[in-house]
Short mmCIF file of N, CA and C in Angstrom, two decimals:
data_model
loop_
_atom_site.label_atom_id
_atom_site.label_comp_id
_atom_site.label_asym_id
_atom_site.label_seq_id
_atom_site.Cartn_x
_atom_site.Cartn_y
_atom_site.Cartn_z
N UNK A 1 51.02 35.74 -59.08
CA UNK A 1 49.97 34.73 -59.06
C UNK A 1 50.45 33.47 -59.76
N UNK A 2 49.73 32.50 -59.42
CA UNK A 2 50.00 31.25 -60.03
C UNK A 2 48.53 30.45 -60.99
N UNK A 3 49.16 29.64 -61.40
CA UNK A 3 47.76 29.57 -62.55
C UNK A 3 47.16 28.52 -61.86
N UNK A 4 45.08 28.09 -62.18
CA UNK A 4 44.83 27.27 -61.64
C UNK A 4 45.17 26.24 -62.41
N UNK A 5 45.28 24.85 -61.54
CA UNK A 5 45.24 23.75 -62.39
C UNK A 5 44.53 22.86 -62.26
N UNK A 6 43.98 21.78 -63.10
CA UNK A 6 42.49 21.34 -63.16
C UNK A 6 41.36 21.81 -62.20
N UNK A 7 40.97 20.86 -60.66
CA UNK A 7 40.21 21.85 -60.10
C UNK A 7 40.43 22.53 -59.23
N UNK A 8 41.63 23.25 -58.80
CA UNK A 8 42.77 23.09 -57.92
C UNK A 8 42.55 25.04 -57.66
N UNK A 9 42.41 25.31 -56.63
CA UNK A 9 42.57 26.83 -56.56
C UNK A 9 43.84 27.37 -57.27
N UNK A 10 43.66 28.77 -57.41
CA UNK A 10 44.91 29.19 -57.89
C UNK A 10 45.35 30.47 -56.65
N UNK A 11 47.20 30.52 -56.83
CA UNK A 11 47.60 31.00 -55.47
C UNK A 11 47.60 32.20 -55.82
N UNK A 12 47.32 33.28 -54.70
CA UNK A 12 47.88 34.72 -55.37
C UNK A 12 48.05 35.82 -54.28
N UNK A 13 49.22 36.71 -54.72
CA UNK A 13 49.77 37.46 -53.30
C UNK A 13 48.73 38.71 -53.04
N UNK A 14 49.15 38.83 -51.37
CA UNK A 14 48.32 39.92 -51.75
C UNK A 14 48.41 40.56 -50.56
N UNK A 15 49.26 42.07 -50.11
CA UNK A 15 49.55 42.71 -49.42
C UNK A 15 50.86 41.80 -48.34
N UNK A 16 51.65 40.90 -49.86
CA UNK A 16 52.68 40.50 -49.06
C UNK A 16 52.83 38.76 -48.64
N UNK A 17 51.33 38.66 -48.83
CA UNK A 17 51.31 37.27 -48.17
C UNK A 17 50.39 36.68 -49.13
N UNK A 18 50.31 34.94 -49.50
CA UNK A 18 49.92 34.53 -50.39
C UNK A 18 47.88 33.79 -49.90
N UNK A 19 47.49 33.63 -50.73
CA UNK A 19 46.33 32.61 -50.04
C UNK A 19 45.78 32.47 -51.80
N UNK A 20 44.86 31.58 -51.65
CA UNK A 20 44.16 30.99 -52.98
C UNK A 20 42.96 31.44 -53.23
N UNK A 21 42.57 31.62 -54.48
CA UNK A 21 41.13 32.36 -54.94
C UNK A 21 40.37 31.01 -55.99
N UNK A 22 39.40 31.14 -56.02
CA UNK A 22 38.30 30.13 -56.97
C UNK A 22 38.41 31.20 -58.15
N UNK A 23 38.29 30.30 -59.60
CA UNK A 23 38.12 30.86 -60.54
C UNK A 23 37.11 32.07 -60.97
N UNK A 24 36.57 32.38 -59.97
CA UNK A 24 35.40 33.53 -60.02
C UNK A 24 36.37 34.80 -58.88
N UNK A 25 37.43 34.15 -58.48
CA UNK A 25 38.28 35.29 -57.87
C UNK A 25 37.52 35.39 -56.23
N UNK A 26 37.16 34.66 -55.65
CA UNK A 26 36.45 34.24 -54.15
C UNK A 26 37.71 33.75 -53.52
N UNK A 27 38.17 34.15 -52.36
CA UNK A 27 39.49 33.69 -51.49
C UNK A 27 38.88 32.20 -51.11
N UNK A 28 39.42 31.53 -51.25
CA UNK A 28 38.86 30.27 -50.81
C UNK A 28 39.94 29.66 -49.84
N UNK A 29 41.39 30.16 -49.59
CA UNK A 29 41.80 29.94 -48.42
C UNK A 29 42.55 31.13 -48.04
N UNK A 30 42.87 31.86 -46.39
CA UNK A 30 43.40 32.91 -46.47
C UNK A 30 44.47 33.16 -46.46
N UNK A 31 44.75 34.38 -46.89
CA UNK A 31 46.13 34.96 -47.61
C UNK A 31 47.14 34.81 -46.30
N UNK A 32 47.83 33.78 -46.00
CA UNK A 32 48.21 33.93 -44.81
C UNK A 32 50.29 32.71 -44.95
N UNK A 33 50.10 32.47 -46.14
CA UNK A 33 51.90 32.00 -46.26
C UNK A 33 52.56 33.00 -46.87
N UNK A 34 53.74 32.64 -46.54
CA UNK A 34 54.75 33.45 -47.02
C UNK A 34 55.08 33.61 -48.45
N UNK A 35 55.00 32.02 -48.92
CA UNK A 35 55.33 31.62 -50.16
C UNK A 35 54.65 30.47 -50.32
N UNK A 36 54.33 30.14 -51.64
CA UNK A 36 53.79 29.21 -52.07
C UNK A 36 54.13 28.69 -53.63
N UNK A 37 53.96 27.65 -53.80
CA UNK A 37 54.04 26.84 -55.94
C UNK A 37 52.80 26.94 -56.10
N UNK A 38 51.91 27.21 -55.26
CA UNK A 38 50.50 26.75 -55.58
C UNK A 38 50.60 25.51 -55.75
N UNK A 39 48.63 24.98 -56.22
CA UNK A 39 48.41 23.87 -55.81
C UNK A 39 49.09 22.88 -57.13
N UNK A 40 49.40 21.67 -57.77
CA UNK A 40 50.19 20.74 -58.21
C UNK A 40 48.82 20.10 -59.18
N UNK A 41 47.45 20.27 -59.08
CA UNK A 41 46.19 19.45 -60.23
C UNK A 41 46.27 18.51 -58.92
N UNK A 42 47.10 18.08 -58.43
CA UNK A 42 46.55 16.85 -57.61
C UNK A 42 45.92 17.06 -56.21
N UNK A 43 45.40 18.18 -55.67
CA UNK A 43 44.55 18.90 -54.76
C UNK A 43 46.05 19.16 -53.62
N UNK A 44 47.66 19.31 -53.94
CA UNK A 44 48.38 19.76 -52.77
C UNK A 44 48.62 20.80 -53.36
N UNK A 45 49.06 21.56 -52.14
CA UNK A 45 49.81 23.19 -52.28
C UNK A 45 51.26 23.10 -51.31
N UNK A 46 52.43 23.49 -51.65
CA UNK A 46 53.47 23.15 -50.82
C UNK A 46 53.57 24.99 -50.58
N UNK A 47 53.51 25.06 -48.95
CA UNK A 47 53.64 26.32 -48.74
C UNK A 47 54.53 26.38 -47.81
N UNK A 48 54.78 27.82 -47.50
CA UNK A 48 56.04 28.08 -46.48
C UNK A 48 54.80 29.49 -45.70
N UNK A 49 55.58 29.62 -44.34
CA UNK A 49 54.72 30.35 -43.60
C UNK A 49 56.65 29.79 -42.24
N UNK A 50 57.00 31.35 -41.77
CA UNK A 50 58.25 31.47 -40.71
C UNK A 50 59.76 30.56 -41.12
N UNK A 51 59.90 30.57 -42.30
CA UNK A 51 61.22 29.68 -43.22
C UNK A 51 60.55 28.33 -42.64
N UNK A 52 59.85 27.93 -42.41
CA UNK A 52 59.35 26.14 -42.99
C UNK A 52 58.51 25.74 -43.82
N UNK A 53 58.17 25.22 -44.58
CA UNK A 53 57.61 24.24 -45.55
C UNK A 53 57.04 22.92 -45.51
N UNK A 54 55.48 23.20 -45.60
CA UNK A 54 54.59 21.91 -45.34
C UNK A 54 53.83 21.78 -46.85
N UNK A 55 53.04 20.59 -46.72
CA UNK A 55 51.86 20.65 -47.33
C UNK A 55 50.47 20.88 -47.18
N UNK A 56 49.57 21.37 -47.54
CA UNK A 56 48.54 21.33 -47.43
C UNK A 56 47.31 20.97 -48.60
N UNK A 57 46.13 20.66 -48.15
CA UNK A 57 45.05 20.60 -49.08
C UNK A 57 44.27 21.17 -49.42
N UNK A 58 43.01 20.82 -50.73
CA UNK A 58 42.39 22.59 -50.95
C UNK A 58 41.67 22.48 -50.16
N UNK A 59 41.20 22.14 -48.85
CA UNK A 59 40.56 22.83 -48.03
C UNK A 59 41.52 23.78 -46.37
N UNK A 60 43.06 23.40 -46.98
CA UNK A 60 43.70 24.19 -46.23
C UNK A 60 44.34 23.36 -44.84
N UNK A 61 43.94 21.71 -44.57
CA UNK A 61 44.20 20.92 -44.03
C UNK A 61 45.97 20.44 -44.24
N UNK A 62 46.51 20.36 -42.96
CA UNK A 62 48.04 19.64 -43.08
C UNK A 62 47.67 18.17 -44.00
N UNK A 63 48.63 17.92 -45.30
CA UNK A 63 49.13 16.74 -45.35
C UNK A 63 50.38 16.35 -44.74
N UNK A 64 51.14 17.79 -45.10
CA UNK A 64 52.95 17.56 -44.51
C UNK A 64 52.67 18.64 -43.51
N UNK A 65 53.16 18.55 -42.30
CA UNK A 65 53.34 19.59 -41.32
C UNK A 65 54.52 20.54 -41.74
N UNK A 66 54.58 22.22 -41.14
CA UNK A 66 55.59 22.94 -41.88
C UNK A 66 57.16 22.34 -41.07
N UNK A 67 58.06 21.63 -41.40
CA UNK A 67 59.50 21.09 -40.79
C UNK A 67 60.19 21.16 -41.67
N UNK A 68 60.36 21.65 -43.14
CA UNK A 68 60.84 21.21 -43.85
C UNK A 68 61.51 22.90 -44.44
N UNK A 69 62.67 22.78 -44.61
CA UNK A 69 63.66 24.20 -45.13
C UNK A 69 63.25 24.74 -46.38
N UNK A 70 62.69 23.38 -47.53
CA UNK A 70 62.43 23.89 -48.78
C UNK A 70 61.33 22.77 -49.29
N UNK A 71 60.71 22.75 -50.19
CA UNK A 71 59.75 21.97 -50.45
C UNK A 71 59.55 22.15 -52.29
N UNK A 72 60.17 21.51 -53.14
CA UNK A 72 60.03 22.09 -54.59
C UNK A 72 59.01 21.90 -55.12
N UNK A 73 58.02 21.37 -54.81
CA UNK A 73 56.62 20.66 -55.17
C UNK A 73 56.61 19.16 -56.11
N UNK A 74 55.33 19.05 -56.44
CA UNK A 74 55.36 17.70 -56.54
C UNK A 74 55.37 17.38 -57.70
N UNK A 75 55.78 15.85 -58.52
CA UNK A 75 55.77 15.87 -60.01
C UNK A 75 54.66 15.12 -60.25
N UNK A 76 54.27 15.01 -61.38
CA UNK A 76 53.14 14.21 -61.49
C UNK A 76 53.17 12.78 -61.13
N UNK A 77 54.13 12.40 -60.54
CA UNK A 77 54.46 11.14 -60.16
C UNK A 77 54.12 10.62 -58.44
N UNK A 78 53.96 12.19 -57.67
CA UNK A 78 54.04 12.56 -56.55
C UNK A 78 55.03 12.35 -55.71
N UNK A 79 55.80 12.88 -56.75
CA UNK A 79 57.43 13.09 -55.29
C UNK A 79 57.72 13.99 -55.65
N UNK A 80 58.41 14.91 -54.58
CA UNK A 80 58.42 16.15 -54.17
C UNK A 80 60.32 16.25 -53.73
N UNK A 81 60.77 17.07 -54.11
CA UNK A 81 62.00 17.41 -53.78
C UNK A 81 62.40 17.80 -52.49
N UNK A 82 62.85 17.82 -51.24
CA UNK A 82 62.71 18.24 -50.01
C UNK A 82 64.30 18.23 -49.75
N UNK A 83 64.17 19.68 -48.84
CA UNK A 83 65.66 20.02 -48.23
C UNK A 83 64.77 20.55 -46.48
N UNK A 84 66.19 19.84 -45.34
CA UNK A 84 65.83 19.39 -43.97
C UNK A 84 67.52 19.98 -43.99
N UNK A 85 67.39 20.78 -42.61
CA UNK A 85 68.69 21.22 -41.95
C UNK A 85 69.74 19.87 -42.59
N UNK A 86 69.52 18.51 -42.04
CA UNK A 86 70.18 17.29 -42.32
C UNK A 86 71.16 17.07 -43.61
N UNK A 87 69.98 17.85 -44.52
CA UNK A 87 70.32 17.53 -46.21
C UNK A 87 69.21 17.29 -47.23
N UNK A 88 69.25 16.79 -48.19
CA UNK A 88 68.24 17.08 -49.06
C UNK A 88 67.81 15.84 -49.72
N UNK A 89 66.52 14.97 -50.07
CA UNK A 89 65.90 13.71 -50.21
C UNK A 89 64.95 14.59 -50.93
N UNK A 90 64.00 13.26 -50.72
CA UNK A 90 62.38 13.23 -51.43
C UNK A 90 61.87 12.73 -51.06
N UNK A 91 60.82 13.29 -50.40
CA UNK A 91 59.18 12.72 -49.88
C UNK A 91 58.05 12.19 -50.98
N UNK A 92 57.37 11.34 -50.49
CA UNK A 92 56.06 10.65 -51.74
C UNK A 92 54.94 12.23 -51.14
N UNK A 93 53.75 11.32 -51.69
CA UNK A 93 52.52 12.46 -51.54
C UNK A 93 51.84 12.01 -50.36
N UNK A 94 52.49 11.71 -49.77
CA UNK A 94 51.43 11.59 -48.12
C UNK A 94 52.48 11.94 -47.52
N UNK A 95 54.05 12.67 -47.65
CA UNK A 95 55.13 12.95 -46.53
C UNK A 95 55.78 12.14 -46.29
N UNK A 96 56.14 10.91 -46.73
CA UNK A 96 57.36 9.71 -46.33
C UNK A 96 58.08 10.12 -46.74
N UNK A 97 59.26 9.72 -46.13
CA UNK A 97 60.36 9.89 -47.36
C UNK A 97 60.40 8.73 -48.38
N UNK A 98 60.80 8.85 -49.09
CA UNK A 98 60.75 8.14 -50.50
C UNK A 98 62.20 7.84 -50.89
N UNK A 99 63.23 8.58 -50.55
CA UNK A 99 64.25 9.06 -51.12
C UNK A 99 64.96 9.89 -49.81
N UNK A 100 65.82 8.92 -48.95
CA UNK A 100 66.76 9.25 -47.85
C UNK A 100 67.71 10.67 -48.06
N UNK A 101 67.30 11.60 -47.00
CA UNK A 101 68.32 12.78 -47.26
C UNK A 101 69.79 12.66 -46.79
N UNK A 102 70.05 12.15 -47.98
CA UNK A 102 71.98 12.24 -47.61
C UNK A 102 72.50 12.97 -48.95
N UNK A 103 71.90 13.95 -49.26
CA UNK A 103 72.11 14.72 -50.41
C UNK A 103 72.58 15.95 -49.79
N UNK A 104 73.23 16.68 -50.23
CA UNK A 104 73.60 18.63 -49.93
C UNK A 104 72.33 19.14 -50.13
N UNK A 105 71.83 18.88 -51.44
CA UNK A 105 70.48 19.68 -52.22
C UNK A 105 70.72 18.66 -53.72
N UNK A 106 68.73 18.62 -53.71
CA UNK A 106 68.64 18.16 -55.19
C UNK A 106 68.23 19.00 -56.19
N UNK A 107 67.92 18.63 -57.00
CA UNK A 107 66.82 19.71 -58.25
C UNK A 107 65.33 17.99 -58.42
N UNK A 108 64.23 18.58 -58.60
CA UNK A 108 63.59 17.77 -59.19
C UNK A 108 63.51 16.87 -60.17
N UNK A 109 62.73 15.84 -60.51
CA UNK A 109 63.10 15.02 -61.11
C UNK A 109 62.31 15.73 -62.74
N UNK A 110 63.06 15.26 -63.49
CA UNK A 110 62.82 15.75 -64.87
C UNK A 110 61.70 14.62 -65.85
N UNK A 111 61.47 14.94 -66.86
CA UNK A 111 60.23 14.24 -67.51
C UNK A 111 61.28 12.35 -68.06
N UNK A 112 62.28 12.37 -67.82
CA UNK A 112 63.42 11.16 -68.16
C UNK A 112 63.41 10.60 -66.63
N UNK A 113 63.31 11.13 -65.69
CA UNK A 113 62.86 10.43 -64.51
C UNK A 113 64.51 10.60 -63.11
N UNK A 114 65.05 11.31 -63.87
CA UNK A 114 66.41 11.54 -63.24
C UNK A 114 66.73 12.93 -62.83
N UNK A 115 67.33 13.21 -61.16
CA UNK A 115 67.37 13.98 -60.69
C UNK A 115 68.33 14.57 -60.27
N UNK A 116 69.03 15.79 -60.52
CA UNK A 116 70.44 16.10 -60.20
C UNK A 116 70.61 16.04 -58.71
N UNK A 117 71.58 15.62 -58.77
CA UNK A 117 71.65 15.63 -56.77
C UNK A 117 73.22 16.15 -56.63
N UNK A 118 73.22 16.56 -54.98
CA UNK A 118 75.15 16.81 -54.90
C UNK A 118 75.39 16.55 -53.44
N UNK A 119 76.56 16.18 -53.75
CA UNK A 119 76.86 15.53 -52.75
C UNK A 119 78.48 16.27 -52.12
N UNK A 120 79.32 16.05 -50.73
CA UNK A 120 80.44 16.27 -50.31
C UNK A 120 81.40 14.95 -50.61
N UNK A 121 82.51 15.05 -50.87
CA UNK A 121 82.91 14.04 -51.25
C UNK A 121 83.65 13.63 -50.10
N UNK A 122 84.95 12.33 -50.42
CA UNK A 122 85.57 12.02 -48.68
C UNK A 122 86.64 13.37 -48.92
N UNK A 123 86.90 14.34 -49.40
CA UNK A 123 88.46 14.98 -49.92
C UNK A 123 87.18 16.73 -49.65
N UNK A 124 86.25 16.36 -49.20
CA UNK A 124 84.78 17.63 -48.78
C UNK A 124 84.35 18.54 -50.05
N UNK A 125 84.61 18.09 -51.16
CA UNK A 125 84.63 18.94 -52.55
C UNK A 125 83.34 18.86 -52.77
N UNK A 126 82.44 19.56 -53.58
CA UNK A 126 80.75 19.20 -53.85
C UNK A 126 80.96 19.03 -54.93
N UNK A 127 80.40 17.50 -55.00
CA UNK A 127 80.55 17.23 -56.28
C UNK A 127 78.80 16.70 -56.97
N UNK A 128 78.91 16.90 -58.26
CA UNK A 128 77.06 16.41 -58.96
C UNK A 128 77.16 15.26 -59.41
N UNK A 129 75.84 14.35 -59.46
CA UNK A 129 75.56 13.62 -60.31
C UNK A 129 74.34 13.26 -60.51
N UNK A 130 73.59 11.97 -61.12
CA UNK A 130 72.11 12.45 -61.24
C UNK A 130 71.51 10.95 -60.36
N UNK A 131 70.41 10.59 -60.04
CA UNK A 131 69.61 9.79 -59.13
C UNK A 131 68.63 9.68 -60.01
N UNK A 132 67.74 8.07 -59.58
CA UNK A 132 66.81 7.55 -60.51
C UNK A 132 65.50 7.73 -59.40
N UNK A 133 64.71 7.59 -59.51
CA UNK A 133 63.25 7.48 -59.13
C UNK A 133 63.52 6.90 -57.61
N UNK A 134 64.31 5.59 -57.83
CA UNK A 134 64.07 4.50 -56.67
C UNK A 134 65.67 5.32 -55.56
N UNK A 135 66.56 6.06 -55.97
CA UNK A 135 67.81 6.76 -54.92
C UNK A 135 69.12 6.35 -55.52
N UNK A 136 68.47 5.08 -56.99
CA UNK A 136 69.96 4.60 -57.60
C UNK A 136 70.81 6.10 -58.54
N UNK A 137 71.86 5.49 -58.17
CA UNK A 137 73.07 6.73 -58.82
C UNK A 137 72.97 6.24 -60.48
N UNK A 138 72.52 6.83 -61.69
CA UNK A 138 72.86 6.82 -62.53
C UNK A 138 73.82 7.17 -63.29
N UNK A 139 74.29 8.34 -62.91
CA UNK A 139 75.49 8.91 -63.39
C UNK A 139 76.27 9.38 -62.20
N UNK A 140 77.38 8.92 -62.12
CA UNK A 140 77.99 8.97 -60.89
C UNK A 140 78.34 10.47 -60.46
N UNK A 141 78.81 10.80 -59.33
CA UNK A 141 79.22 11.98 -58.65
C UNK A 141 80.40 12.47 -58.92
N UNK A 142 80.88 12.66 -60.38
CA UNK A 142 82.10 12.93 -60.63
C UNK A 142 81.97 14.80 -60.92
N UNK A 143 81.24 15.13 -60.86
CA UNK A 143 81.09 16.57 -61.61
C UNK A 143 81.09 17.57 -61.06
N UNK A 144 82.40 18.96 -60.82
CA UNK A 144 82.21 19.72 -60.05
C UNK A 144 80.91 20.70 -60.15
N UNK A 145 79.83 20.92 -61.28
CA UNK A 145 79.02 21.78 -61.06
C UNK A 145 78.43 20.60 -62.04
N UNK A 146 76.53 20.73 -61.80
CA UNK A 146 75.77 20.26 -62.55
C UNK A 146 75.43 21.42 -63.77
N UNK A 147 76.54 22.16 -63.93
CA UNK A 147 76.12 23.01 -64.90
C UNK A 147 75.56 24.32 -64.20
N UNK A 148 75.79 25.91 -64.63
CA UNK A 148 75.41 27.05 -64.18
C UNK A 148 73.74 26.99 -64.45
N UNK A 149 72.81 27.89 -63.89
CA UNK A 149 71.56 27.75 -63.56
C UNK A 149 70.83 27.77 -65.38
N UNK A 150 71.70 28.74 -66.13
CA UNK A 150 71.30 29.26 -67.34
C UNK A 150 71.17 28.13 -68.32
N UNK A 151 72.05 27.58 -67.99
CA UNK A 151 71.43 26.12 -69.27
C UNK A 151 71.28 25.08 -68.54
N UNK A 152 71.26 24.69 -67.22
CA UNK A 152 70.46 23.71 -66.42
C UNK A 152 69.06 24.06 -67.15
N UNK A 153 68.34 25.17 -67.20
CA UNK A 153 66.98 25.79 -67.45
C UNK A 153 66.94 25.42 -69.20
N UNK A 154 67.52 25.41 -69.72
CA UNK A 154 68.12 25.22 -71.49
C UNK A 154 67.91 23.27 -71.99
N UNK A 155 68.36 23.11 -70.86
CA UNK A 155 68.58 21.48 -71.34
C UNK A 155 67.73 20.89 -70.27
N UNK A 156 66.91 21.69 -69.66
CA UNK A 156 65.66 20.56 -68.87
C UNK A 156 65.11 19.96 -69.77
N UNK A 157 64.77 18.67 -69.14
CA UNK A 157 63.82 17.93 -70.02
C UNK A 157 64.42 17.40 -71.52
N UNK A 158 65.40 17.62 -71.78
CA UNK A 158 66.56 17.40 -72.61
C UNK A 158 67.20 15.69 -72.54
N UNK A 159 67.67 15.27 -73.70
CA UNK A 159 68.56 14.17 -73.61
C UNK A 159 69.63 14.39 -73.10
N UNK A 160 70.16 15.79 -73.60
CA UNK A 160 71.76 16.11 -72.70
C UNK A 160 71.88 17.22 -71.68
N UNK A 161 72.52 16.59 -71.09
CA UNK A 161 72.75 17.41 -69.78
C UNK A 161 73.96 18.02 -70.02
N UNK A 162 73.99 19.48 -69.35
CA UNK A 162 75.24 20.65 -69.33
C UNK A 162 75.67 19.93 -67.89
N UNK A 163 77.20 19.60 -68.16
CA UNK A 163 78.44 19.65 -67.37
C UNK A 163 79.59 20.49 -66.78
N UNK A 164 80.35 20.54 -66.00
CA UNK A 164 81.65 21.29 -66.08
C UNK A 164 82.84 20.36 -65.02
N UNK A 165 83.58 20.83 -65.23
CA UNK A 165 84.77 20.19 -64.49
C UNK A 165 85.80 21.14 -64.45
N UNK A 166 85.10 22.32 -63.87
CA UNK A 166 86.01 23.32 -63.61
C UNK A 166 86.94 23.80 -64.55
N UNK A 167 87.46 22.64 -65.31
CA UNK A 167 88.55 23.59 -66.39
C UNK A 167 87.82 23.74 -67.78
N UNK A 168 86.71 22.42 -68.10
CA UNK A 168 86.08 22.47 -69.09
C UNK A 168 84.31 22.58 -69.01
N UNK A 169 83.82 22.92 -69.65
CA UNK A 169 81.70 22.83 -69.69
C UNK A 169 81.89 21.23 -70.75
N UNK A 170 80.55 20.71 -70.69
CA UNK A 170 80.83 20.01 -72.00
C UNK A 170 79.11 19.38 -71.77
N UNK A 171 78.79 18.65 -72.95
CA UNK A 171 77.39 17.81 -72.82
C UNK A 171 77.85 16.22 -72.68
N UNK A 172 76.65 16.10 -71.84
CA UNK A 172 76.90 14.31 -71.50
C UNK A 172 75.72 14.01 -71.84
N UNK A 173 75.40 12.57 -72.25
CA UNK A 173 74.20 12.01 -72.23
C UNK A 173 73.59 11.40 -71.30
N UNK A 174 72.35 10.81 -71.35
CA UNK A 174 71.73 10.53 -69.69
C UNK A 174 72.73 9.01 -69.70
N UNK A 175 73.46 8.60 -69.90
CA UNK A 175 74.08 7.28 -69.69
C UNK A 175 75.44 7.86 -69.21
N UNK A 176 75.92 9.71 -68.96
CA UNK A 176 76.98 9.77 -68.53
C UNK A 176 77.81 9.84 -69.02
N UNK A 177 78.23 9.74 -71.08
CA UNK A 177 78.65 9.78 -71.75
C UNK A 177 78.77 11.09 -72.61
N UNK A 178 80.35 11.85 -72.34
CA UNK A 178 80.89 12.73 -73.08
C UNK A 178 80.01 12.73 -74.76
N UNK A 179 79.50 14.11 -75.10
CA UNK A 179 78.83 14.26 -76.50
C UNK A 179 79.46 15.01 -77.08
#
């Protein structure tokens, strides 16, 4: 299950498949995606239902139709992380893109406003670096891993970010600078 947030149903599984209940535990939409984040406080729910990923509202209405491979949900800012066969961008809260998919895959944007992204290089290597709100490169694409999942999760929301370069790990600051 997922928790409610402000007046926002809360999601919860149930014989496999997800749907939302009212705080008195009343299904208020039916149990019928695959997966879900539940709803975001801002009345969306990013669900999946046959490997695609849309949005919907609490009355269960399309905002985003399901086209989309992955959908990370939305920040309080209302942009949403999105991966498309193509590659991986960011949509606003009505489904635009916001943020052109010429990415491999991103991670969401963090409470500093910067988002790990990765990219193929011209030499086809995947390399990381991080993206601002508006698609600008803040810290360039020099980095063979944005760091293993275990302290990506450690230094969210963090001044320093975990690095590696294959021979070494190390911390950088959000300006990209060895710590």
């Amino acid at each position: 299950a997922h928790p409610f947030r402000k007046d926002d149903p809360a999601a919860v599984e149930k014989y496999g498949k997800w749907g939302f209940i009212d705080n008195m535990g009343n299904t208020v939409l039916p149990f019928e995606w695959d997966y879900t984040h539940g709803f975001d406080g801002h009345g969306r729910a990013c669900v999946s239902l046959n490997r695609k990923w849309g949005v919907i509202d609490r009355q269960g209405h399309w905002i985003v139709p399901l086209h989309f491979r992955y959908l990370h949900g939305f920040d309080d800012q209302g942009m949403c992380a999105a991966n498309m066969t193509s590659g991986a961008g960011f949509i606003d809260a009505k489904g635009k893109i916001a943020i052109p998919f010429r990415y491999l895959d991103t991670d969401p944007f963090d409470s500093f406003g910067m988002a790990k992204a990765r990219i193929k290089d011209a030499e086809g290597t995947i390399r990381t670096g991080w993206i601002d709100r508006s698609g600008a490169t803040v810290i360039p694409f020099i980095y063979d891993n944005g760091s293993h999942s275990e302290w990506t999760r450690l230094f969210k929301n963090h001044e320093l970010l975990p690095v590696d370069d294959m021979k070494s790990f190390y911390l950088i600051d959000r300006k990209g600078r060895v710590v």
